[in-house]
């Protein structure tokens, strides 16, 4: 039986993909004359709202896919892509407005690109590349750090560096498992 590619979980992942550049836009286009009358905090509120909506859809697309048995190959590509795009948009935007350390962003994004490439190689070799618990915790830590940084809340920088540590550790786990270290 052929799997239905465009189901609700995949549509939610596509929606999340569309939200990522919109969120980035609220970070990088703050000087646009269209928004000249806006208080700077409104950009944070809109970016934060978009981020929360995208994060909630991340939870629901996985939950629905598993509980309704709607997991597809396309979903296996779209879901991590949407996650990476959201994280990329969040951290790059936060770096542009000088709320995130360039080093932290570099380390996180380097790990994301490297592990994504390693996962592609693993799949081509027929190896299992399922998400690990450390990878899930890393994603949650990154999302929390992005949320705190967007809203400019206390301990945002500390949460960012905690996310860096968890990101590096989960990357180590992928490398260890791939090479059987």
mmCIF file with all atom_site columns, C-alpha atoms in Angstrom:
data_model
loop_
_atom_site.group_PDB
_atom_site.id
_atom_site.type_symbol
_atom_site.label_atom_id
_atom_site.label_alt_id
_atom_site.label_comp_id
_atom_site.label_asym_id
_atom_site.label_entity_id
_atom_site.label_seq_id
_atom_site.pdbx_PDB_ins_code
_atom_site.Cartn_x
_atom_site.Cartn_y
_atom_site.Cartn_z
_atom_site.occupancy
_atom_site.B_iso_or_equiv
_atom_site.pdbx_formal_charge
_atom_site.auth_seq_id
_atom_site.auth_comp_id
_atom_site.auth_asym_id
_atom_site.auth_atom_id
_atom_site.pdbx_PDB_model_num
ATOM 1   C CA . UNK A 1 1   ? 0.000  0.000  0.000  1.00 0.00 ? 1   UNK A CA 1
ATOM 2   C CA . UNK A 1 2   ? 1.387  3.406  -0.980 1.00 0.00 ? 2   UNK A CA 1
ATOM 3   C CA . UNK A 1 3   ? 1.835  5.889  1.865  1.00 0.00 ? 3   UNK A CA 1
ATOM 4   C CA . UNK A 1 4   ? 0.067  9.213  1.660  1.00 0.00 ? 4   UNK A CA 1
ATOM 5   C CA . UNK A 1 5   ? 2.839  11.828 1.535  1.00 0.00 ? 5   UNK A CA 1
ATOM 6   C CA . UNK A 1 6   ? 0.807  14.936 2.348  1.00 0.00 ? 6   UNK A CA 1
ATOM 7   C CA . UNK A 1 7   ? -0.837 14.106 5.631  1.00 0.00 ? 7   UNK A CA 1
ATOM 8   C CA . UNK A 1 8   ? -1.446 16.367 8.625  1.00 0.00 ? 8   UNK A CA 1
ATOM 9   C CA . UNK A 1 9   ? 1.976  15.827 10.256 1.00 0.00 ? 9   UNK A CA 1
ATOM 10  C CA . UNK A 1 10  ? 3.768  16.637 6.993  1.00 0.00 ? 10  UNK A CA 1
ATOM 11  C CA . UNK A 1 11  ? 1.564  19.682 6.439  1.00 0.00 ? 11  UNK A CA 1
ATOM 12  C CA . UNK A 1 12  ? 2.496  20.898 9.932  1.00 0.00 ? 12  UNK A CA 1
ATOM 13  C CA . UNK A 1 13  ? 6.198  20.418 9.129  1.00 0.00 ? 13  UNK A CA 1
ATOM 14  C CA . UNK A 1 14  ? 5.751  22.397 5.888  1.00 0.00 ? 14  UNK A CA 1
ATOM 15  C CA . UNK A 1 15  ? 3.991  25.121 7.870  1.00 0.00 ? 15  UNK A CA 1
ATOM 16  C CA . UNK A 1 16  ? 6.962  25.205 10.271 1.00 0.00 ? 16  UNK A CA 1
ATOM 17  C CA . UNK A 1 17  ? 9.328  25.514 7.311  1.00 0.00 ? 17  UNK A CA 1
ATOM 18  C CA . UNK A 1 18  ? 7.325  28.538 6.109  1.00 0.00 ? 18  UNK A CA 1
ATOM 19  C CA . UNK A 1 19  ? 7.386  30.120 9.581  1.00 0.00 ? 19  UNK A CA 1
ATOM 20  C CA . UNK A 1 20  ? 11.197 30.021 9.896  1.00 0.00 ? 20  UNK A CA 1
ATOM 21  C CA . UNK A 1 21  ? 11.961 32.751 7.317  1.00 0.00 ? 21  UNK A CA 1
ATOM 22  C CA . UNK A 1 22  ? 9.049  34.824 8.612  1.00 0.00 ? 22  UNK A CA 1
ATOM 23  C CA . UNK A 1 23  ? 10.537 34.718 12.105 1.00 0.00 ? 23  UNK A CA 1
ATOM 24  C CA . UNK A 1 24  ? 13.960 35.628 10.707 1.00 0.00 ? 24  UNK A CA 1
ATOM 25  C CA . UNK A 1 25  ? 12.386 38.578 8.907  1.00 0.00 ? 25  UNK A CA 1
ATOM 26  C CA . UNK A 1 26  ? 11.204 40.049 12.228 1.00 0.00 ? 26  UNK A CA 1
ATOM 27  C CA . UNK A 1 27  ? 14.802 39.908 13.460 1.00 0.00 ? 27  UNK A CA 1
ATOM 28  C CA . UNK A 1 28  ? 16.628 41.333 10.473 1.00 0.00 ? 28  UNK A CA 1
ATOM 29  C CA . UNK A 1 29  ? 14.217 43.843 8.942  1.00 0.00 ? 29  UNK A CA 1
ATOM 30  C CA . UNK A 1 30  ? 13.707 46.068 11.983 1.00 0.00 ? 30  UNK A CA 1
ATOM 31  C CA . UNK A 1 31  ? 14.840 49.211 10.155 1.00 0.00 ? 31  UNK A CA 1
ATOM 32  C CA . UNK A 1 32  ? 12.226 48.917 7.407  1.00 0.00 ? 32  UNK A CA 1
ATOM 33  C CA . UNK A 1 33  ? 10.299 52.185 7.032  1.00 0.00 ? 33  UNK A CA 1
ATOM 34  C CA . UNK A 1 34  ? 7.018  50.243 7.043  1.00 0.00 ? 34  UNK A CA 1
ATOM 35  C CA . UNK A 1 35  ? 7.638  49.520 10.729 1.00 0.00 ? 35  UNK A CA 1
ATOM 36  C CA . UNK A 1 36  ? 9.091  52.907 11.692 1.00 0.00 ? 36  UNK A CA 1
ATOM 37  C CA . UNK A 1 37  ? 6.293  53.565 14.190 1.00 0.00 ? 37  UNK A CA 1
ATOM 38  C CA . UNK A 1 38  ? 6.734  50.212 15.959 1.00 0.00 ? 38  UNK A CA 1
ATOM 39  C CA . UNK A 1 39  ? 8.414  49.997 19.321 1.00 0.00 ? 39  UNK A CA 1
ATOM 40  C CA . UNK A 1 40  ? 11.400 47.607 19.072 1.00 0.00 ? 40  UNK A CA 1
ATOM 41  C CA . UNK A 1 41  ? 9.795  45.204 21.562 1.00 0.00 ? 41  UNK A CA 1
ATOM 42  C CA . UNK A 1 42  ? 7.018  44.435 19.071 1.00 0.00 ? 42  UNK A CA 1
ATOM 43  C CA . UNK A 1 43  ? 9.527  42.733 16.792 1.00 0.00 ? 43  UNK A CA 1
ATOM 44  C CA . UNK A 1 44  ? 10.463 40.474 19.691 1.00 0.00 ? 44  UNK A CA 1
ATOM 45  C CA . UNK A 1 45  ? 6.809  39.729 20.457 1.00 0.00 ? 45  UNK A CA 1
ATOM 46  C CA . UNK A 1 46  ? 6.023  38.778 16.858 1.00 0.00 ? 46  UNK A CA 1
ATOM 47  C CA . UNK A 1 47  ? 9.198  36.711 16.495 1.00 0.00 ? 47  UNK A CA 1
ATOM 48  C CA . UNK A 1 48  ? 8.387  35.055 19.823 1.00 0.00 ? 48  UNK A CA 1
ATOM 49  C CA . UNK A 1 49  ? 4.806  34.318 18.785 1.00 0.00 ? 49  UNK A CA 1
ATOM 50  C CA . UNK A 1 50  ? 5.948  32.777 15.517 1.00 0.00 ? 50  UNK A CA 1
ATOM 51  C CA . UNK A 1 51  ? 8.552  30.745 17.383 1.00 0.00 ? 51  UNK A CA 1
ATOM 52  C CA . UNK A 1 52  ? 5.989  29.426 19.889 1.00 0.00 ? 52  UNK A CA 1
ATOM 53  C CA . UNK A 1 53  ? 3.570  28.485 17.104 1.00 0.00 ? 53  UNK A CA 1
ATOM 54  C CA . UNK A 1 54  ? 6.352  26.703 15.222 1.00 0.00 ? 54  UNK A CA 1
ATOM 55  C CA . UNK A 1 55  ? 7.520  24.897 18.364 1.00 0.00 ? 55  UNK A CA 1
ATOM 56  C CA . UNK A 1 56  ? 3.998  23.721 19.157 1.00 0.00 ? 56  UNK A CA 1
ATOM 57  C CA . UNK A 1 57  ? 3.554  22.388 15.618 1.00 0.00 ? 57  UNK A CA 1
ATOM 58  C CA . UNK A 1 58  ? 6.857  20.518 16.082 1.00 0.00 ? 58  UNK A CA 1
ATOM 59  C CA . UNK A 1 59  ? 5.383  18.679 19.043 1.00 0.00 ? 59  UNK A CA 1
ATOM 60  C CA . UNK A 1 60  ? 2.072  17.970 17.340 1.00 0.00 ? 60  UNK A CA 1
ATOM 61  C CA . UNK A 1 61  ? 3.433  16.767 14.004 1.00 0.00 ? 61  UNK A CA 1
ATOM 62  C CA . UNK A 1 62  ? 5.467  14.088 15.797 1.00 0.00 ? 62  UNK A CA 1
ATOM 63  C CA . UNK A 1 63  ? 2.671  13.186 18.190 1.00 0.00 ? 63  UNK A CA 1
ATOM 64  C CA . UNK A 1 64  ? 0.078  12.897 15.406 1.00 0.00 ? 64  UNK A CA 1
ATOM 65  C CA . UNK A 1 65  ? 2.422  10.958 13.115 1.00 0.00 ? 65  UNK A CA 1
ATOM 66  C CA . UNK A 1 66  ? 3.091  8.362  15.822 1.00 0.00 ? 66  UNK A CA 1
ATOM 67  C CA . UNK A 1 67  ? -0.392 8.077  17.320 1.00 0.00 ? 67  UNK A CA 1
ATOM 68  C CA . UNK A 1 68  ? -2.260 8.083  13.984 1.00 0.00 ? 68  UNK A CA 1
ATOM 69  C CA . UNK A 1 69  ? 0.350  5.852  12.348 1.00 0.00 ? 69  UNK A CA 1
ATOM 70  C CA . UNK A 1 70  ? 1.094  8.511  9.709  1.00 0.00 ? 70  UNK A CA 1
ATOM 71  C CA . UNK A 1 71  ? 4.878  8.322  9.713  1.00 0.00 ? 71  UNK A CA 1
ATOM 72  C CA . UNK A 1 72  ? 6.200  8.693  6.156  1.00 0.00 ? 72  UNK A CA 1
ATOM 73  C CA . UNK A 1 73  ? 9.572  8.882  4.435  1.00 0.00 ? 73  UNK A CA 1
ATOM 74  C CA . UNK A 1 74  ? 8.753  12.464 3.466  1.00 0.00 ? 74  UNK A CA 1
ATOM 75  C CA . UNK A 1 75  ? 7.991  13.256 7.103  1.00 0.00 ? 75  UNK A CA 1
ATOM 76  C CA . UNK A 1 76  ? 11.333 11.754 8.089  1.00 0.00 ? 76  UNK A CA 1
ATOM 77  C CA . UNK A 1 77  ? 12.961 14.403 5.892  1.00 0.00 ? 77  UNK A CA 1
ATOM 78  C CA . UNK A 1 78  ? 10.608 17.351 6.496  1.00 0.00 ? 78  UNK A CA 1
ATOM 79  C CA . UNK A 1 79  ? 10.520 17.183 10.298 1.00 0.00 ? 79  UNK A CA 1
ATOM 80  C CA . UNK A 1 80  ? 14.277 17.442 10.914 1.00 0.00 ? 80  UNK A CA 1
ATOM 81  C CA . UNK A 1 81  ? 14.574 19.981 8.072  1.00 0.00 ? 81  UNK A CA 1
ATOM 82  C CA . UNK A 1 82  ? 11.901 22.155 9.682  1.00 0.00 ? 82  UNK A CA 1
ATOM 83  C CA . UNK A 1 83  ? 13.664 21.863 13.055 1.00 0.00 ? 83  UNK A CA 1
ATOM 84  C CA . UNK A 1 84  ? 16.994 22.884 11.530 1.00 0.00 ? 84  UNK A CA 1
ATOM 85  C CA . UNK A 1 85  ? 15.447 25.804 9.645  1.00 0.00 ? 85  UNK A CA 1
ATOM 86  C CA . UNK A 1 86  ? 13.728 27.079 12.784 1.00 0.00 ? 86  UNK A CA 1
ATOM 87  C CA . UNK A 1 87  ? 16.922 26.809 14.841 1.00 0.00 ? 87  UNK A CA 1
ATOM 88  C CA . UNK A 1 88  ? 18.947 28.412 12.030 1.00 0.00 ? 88  UNK A CA 1
ATOM 89  C CA . UNK A 1 89  ? 16.499 31.319 11.682 1.00 0.00 ? 89  UNK A CA 1
ATOM 90  C CA . UNK A 1 90  ? 16.337 31.808 15.444 1.00 0.00 ? 90  UNK A CA 1
ATOM 91  C CA . UNK A 1 91  ? 20.056 31.764 16.150 1.00 0.00 ? 91  UNK A CA 1
ATOM 92  C CA . UNK A 1 92  ? 21.064 33.776 13.075 1.00 0.00 ? 92  UNK A CA 1
ATOM 93  C CA . UNK A 1 93  ? 18.416 36.390 13.800 1.00 0.00 ? 93  UNK A CA 1
ATOM 94  C CA . UNK A 1 94  ? 19.440 36.601 17.436 1.00 0.00 ? 94  UNK A CA 1
ATOM 95  C CA . UNK A 1 95  ? 23.061 36.958 16.410 1.00 0.00 ? 95  UNK A CA 1
ATOM 96  C CA . UNK A 1 96  ? 22.158 39.813 14.033 1.00 0.00 ? 96  UNK A CA 1
ATOM 97  C CA . UNK A 1 97  ? 20.436 41.729 16.846 1.00 0.00 ? 97  UNK A CA 1
ATOM 98  C CA . UNK A 1 98  ? 23.396 40.945 19.124 1.00 0.00 ? 98  UNK A CA 1
ATOM 99  C CA . UNK A 1 99  ? 21.626 38.691 21.616 1.00 0.00 ? 99  UNK A CA 1
ATOM 100 C CA . UNK A 1 100 ? 23.447 35.461 20.809 1.00 0.00 ? 100 UNK A CA 1
ATOM 101 C CA . UNK A 1 101 ? 27.166 34.803 20.848 1.00 0.00 ? 101 UNK A CA 1
ATOM 102 C CA . UNK A 1 102 ? 28.590 34.213 17.386 1.00 0.00 ? 102 UNK A CA 1
ATOM 103 C CA . UNK A 1 103 ? 30.747 31.424 18.856 1.00 0.00 ? 103 UNK A CA 1
ATOM 104 C CA . UNK A 1 104 ? 27.757 29.661 20.378 1.00 0.00 ? 104 UNK A CA 1
ATOM 105 C CA . UNK A 1 105 ? 25.838 29.941 17.110 1.00 0.00 ? 105 UNK A CA 1
ATOM 106 C CA . UNK A 1 106 ? 28.844 28.708 15.136 1.00 0.00 ? 106 UNK A CA 1
ATOM 107 C CA . UNK A 1 107 ? 29.296 25.658 17.385 1.00 0.00 ? 107 UNK A CA 1
ATOM 108 C CA . UNK A 1 108 ? 25.595 24.764 17.313 1.00 0.00 ? 108 UNK A CA 1
ATOM 109 C CA . UNK A 1 109 ? 25.178 25.206 13.560 1.00 0.00 ? 109 UNK A CA 1
ATOM 110 C CA . UNK A 1 110 ? 28.445 23.389 12.787 1.00 0.00 ? 110 UNK A CA 1
ATOM 111 C CA . UNK A 1 111 ? 27.263 20.414 14.816 1.00 0.00 ? 111 UNK A CA 1
ATOM 112 C CA . UNK A 1 112 ? 23.852 20.479 13.117 1.00 0.00 ? 112 UNK A CA 1
ATOM 113 C CA . UNK A 1 113 ? 25.352 20.501 9.608  1.00 0.00 ? 113 UNK A CA 1
ATOM 114 C CA . UNK A 1 114 ? 27.963 17.852 10.426 1.00 0.00 ? 114 UNK A CA 1
ATOM 115 C CA . UNK A 1 115 ? 25.520 15.458 12.063 1.00 0.00 ? 115 UNK A CA 1
ATOM 116 C CA . UNK A 1 116 ? 22.956 15.963 9.288  1.00 0.00 ? 116 UNK A CA 1
ATOM 117 C CA . UNK A 1 117 ? 25.642 14.987 6.777  1.00 0.00 ? 117 UNK A CA 1
ATOM 118 C CA . UNK A 1 118 ? 26.652 12.002 8.901  1.00 0.00 ? 118 UNK A CA 1
ATOM 119 C CA . UNK A 1 119 ? 23.019 10.894 9.092  1.00 0.00 ? 119 UNK A CA 1
ATOM 120 C CA . UNK A 1 120 ? 22.718 11.083 5.289  1.00 0.00 ? 120 UNK A CA 1
ATOM 121 C CA . UNK A 1 121 ? 25.813 8.885  4.955  1.00 0.00 ? 121 UNK A CA 1
ATOM 122 C CA . UNK A 1 122 ? 24.446 6.462  7.568  1.00 0.00 ? 122 UNK A CA 1
ATOM 123 C CA . UNK A 1 123 ? 21.110 6.174  5.750  1.00 0.00 ? 123 UNK A CA 1
ATOM 124 C CA . UNK A 1 124 ? 22.914 5.520  2.458  1.00 0.00 ? 124 UNK A CA 1
ATOM 125 C CA . UNK A 1 125 ? 24.728 2.669  4.216  1.00 0.00 ? 125 UNK A CA 1
ATOM 126 C CA . UNK A 1 126 ? 21.454 1.274  5.584  1.00 0.00 ? 126 UNK A CA 1
ATOM 127 C CA . UNK A 1 127 ? 22.248 2.201  9.184  1.00 0.00 ? 127 UNK A CA 1
ATOM 128 C CA . UNK A 1 128 ? 19.636 3.282  11.735 1.00 0.00 ? 128 UNK A CA 1
ATOM 129 C CA . UNK A 1 129 ? 19.695 7.030  12.370 1.00 0.00 ? 129 UNK A CA 1
ATOM 130 C CA . UNK A 1 130 ? 16.825 7.387  14.807 1.00 0.00 ? 130 UNK A CA 1
ATOM 131 C CA . UNK A 1 131 ? 16.914 10.357 17.144 1.00 0.00 ? 131 UNK A CA 1
ATOM 132 C CA . UNK A 1 132 ? 18.516 9.703  20.491 1.00 0.00 ? 132 UNK A CA 1
ATOM 133 C CA . UNK A 1 133 ? 17.269 10.962 23.836 1.00 0.00 ? 133 UNK A CA 1
ATOM 134 C CA . UNK A 1 134 ? 20.287 13.295 23.977 1.00 0.00 ? 134 UNK A CA 1
ATOM 135 C CA . UNK A 1 135 ? 19.273 14.671 20.573 1.00 0.00 ? 135 UNK A CA 1
ATOM 136 C CA . UNK A 1 136 ? 15.735 15.318 21.779 1.00 0.00 ? 136 UNK A CA 1
ATOM 137 C CA . UNK A 1 137 ? 16.993 17.010 24.955 1.00 0.00 ? 137 UNK A CA 1
ATOM 138 C CA . UNK A 1 138 ? 19.386 19.089 22.840 1.00 0.00 ? 138 UNK A CA 1
ATOM 139 C CA . UNK A 1 139 ? 16.516 20.264 20.645 1.00 0.00 ? 139 UNK A CA 1
ATOM 140 C CA . UNK A 1 140 ? 14.403 21.233 23.668 1.00 0.00 ? 140 UNK A CA 1
ATOM 141 C CA . UNK A 1 141 ? 17.369 23.080 25.219 1.00 0.00 ? 141 UNK A CA 1
ATOM 142 C CA . UNK A 1 142 ? 17.969 24.970 21.972 1.00 0.00 ? 142 UNK A CA 1
ATOM 143 C CA . UNK A 1 143 ? 14.292 25.896 21.720 1.00 0.00 ? 143 UNK A CA 1
ATOM 144 C CA . UNK A 1 144 ? 14.188 27.126 25.324 1.00 0.00 ? 144 UNK A CA 1
ATOM 145 C CA . UNK A 1 145 ? 17.387 29.137 24.804 1.00 0.00 ? 145 UNK A CA 1
ATOM 146 C CA . UNK A 1 146 ? 15.993 30.714 21.631 1.00 0.00 ? 146 UNK A CA 1
ATOM 147 C CA . UNK A 1 147 ? 12.747 31.602 23.414 1.00 0.00 ? 147 UNK A CA 1
ATOM 148 C CA . UNK A 1 148 ? 14.587 33.218 26.335 1.00 0.00 ? 148 UNK A CA 1
ATOM 149 C CA . UNK A 1 149 ? 16.918 35.093 23.976 1.00 0.00 ? 149 UNK A CA 1
ATOM 150 C CA . UNK A 1 150 ? 14.024 36.368 21.841 1.00 0.00 ? 150 UNK A CA 1
ATOM 151 C CA . UNK A 1 151 ? 12.284 37.761 24.900 1.00 0.00 ? 151 UNK A CA 1
ATOM 152 C CA . UNK A 1 152 ? 15.586 38.983 26.368 1.00 0.00 ? 152 UNK A CA 1
ATOM 153 C CA . UNK A 1 153 ? 14.819 37.265 29.680 1.00 0.00 ? 153 UNK A CA 1
ATOM 154 C CA . UNK A 1 154 ? 17.294 36.697 32.514 1.00 0.00 ? 154 UNK A CA 1
ATOM 155 C CA . UNK A 1 155 ? 19.610 33.679 32.194 1.00 0.00 ? 155 UNK A CA 1
ATOM 156 C CA . UNK A 1 156 ? 19.139 33.593 28.409 1.00 0.00 ? 156 UNK A CA 1
ATOM 157 C CA . UNK A 1 157 ? 22.894 33.588 27.785 1.00 0.00 ? 157 UNK A CA 1
ATOM 158 C CA . UNK A 1 158 ? 23.452 30.822 30.333 1.00 0.00 ? 158 UNK A CA 1
ATOM 159 C CA . UNK A 1 159 ? 20.725 28.743 28.689 1.00 0.00 ? 159 UNK A CA 1
ATOM 160 C CA . UNK A 1 160 ? 22.375 29.313 25.308 1.00 0.00 ? 160 UNK A CA 1
ATOM 161 C CA . UNK A 1 161 ? 25.673 27.933 26.588 1.00 0.00 ? 161 UNK A CA 1
ATOM 162 C CA . UNK A 1 162 ? 23.891 25.000 28.234 1.00 0.00 ? 162 UNK A CA 1
ATOM 163 C CA . UNK A 1 163 ? 22.335 24.301 24.827 1.00 0.00 ? 163 UNK A CA 1
ATOM 164 C CA . UNK A 1 164 ? 25.840 24.438 23.301 1.00 0.00 ? 164 UNK A CA 1
ATOM 165 C CA . UNK A 1 165 ? 27.117 21.833 25.776 1.00 0.00 ? 165 UNK A CA 1
ATOM 166 C CA . UNK A 1 166 ? 24.111 19.545 25.152 1.00 0.00 ? 166 UNK A CA 1
ATOM 167 C CA . UNK A 1 167 ? 24.459 20.061 21.391 1.00 0.00 ? 167 UNK A CA 1
ATOM 168 C CA . UNK A 1 168 ? 28.121 19.037 21.436 1.00 0.00 ? 168 UNK A CA 1
ATOM 169 C CA . UNK A 1 169 ? 27.372 16.032 23.663 1.00 0.00 ? 169 UNK A CA 1
ATOM 170 C CA . UNK A 1 170 ? 24.533 14.766 21.463 1.00 0.00 ? 170 UNK A CA 1
ATOM 171 C CA . UNK A 1 171 ? 26.807 15.209 18.440 1.00 0.00 ? 171 UNK A CA 1
ATOM 172 C CA . UNK A 1 172 ? 29.429 13.115 20.192 1.00 0.00 ? 172 UNK A CA 1
ATOM 173 C CA . UNK A 1 173 ? 26.810 10.383 20.726 1.00 0.00 ? 173 UNK A CA 1
ATOM 174 C CA . UNK A 1 174 ? 25.977 10.305 17.009 1.00 0.00 ? 174 UNK A CA 1
ATOM 175 C CA . UNK A 1 175 ? 29.661 10.114 16.077 1.00 0.00 ? 175 UNK A CA 1
ATOM 176 C CA . UNK A 1 176 ? 30.337 7.439  18.728 1.00 0.00 ? 176 UNK A CA 1
ATOM 177 C CA . UNK A 1 177 ? 27.411 5.334  17.529 1.00 0.00 ? 177 UNK A CA 1
ATOM 178 C CA . UNK A 1 178 ? 28.303 5.733  13.851 1.00 0.00 ? 178 UNK A CA 1
ATOM 179 C CA . UNK A 1 179 ? 31.950 4.772  14.299 1.00 0.00 ? 179 UNK A CA 1
ATOM 180 C CA . UNK A 1 180 ? 31.241 2.394  17.225 1.00 0.00 ? 180 UNK A CA 1
ATOM 181 C CA . UNK A 1 181 ? 33.872 4.143  19.353 1.00 0.00 ? 181 UNK A CA 1
#
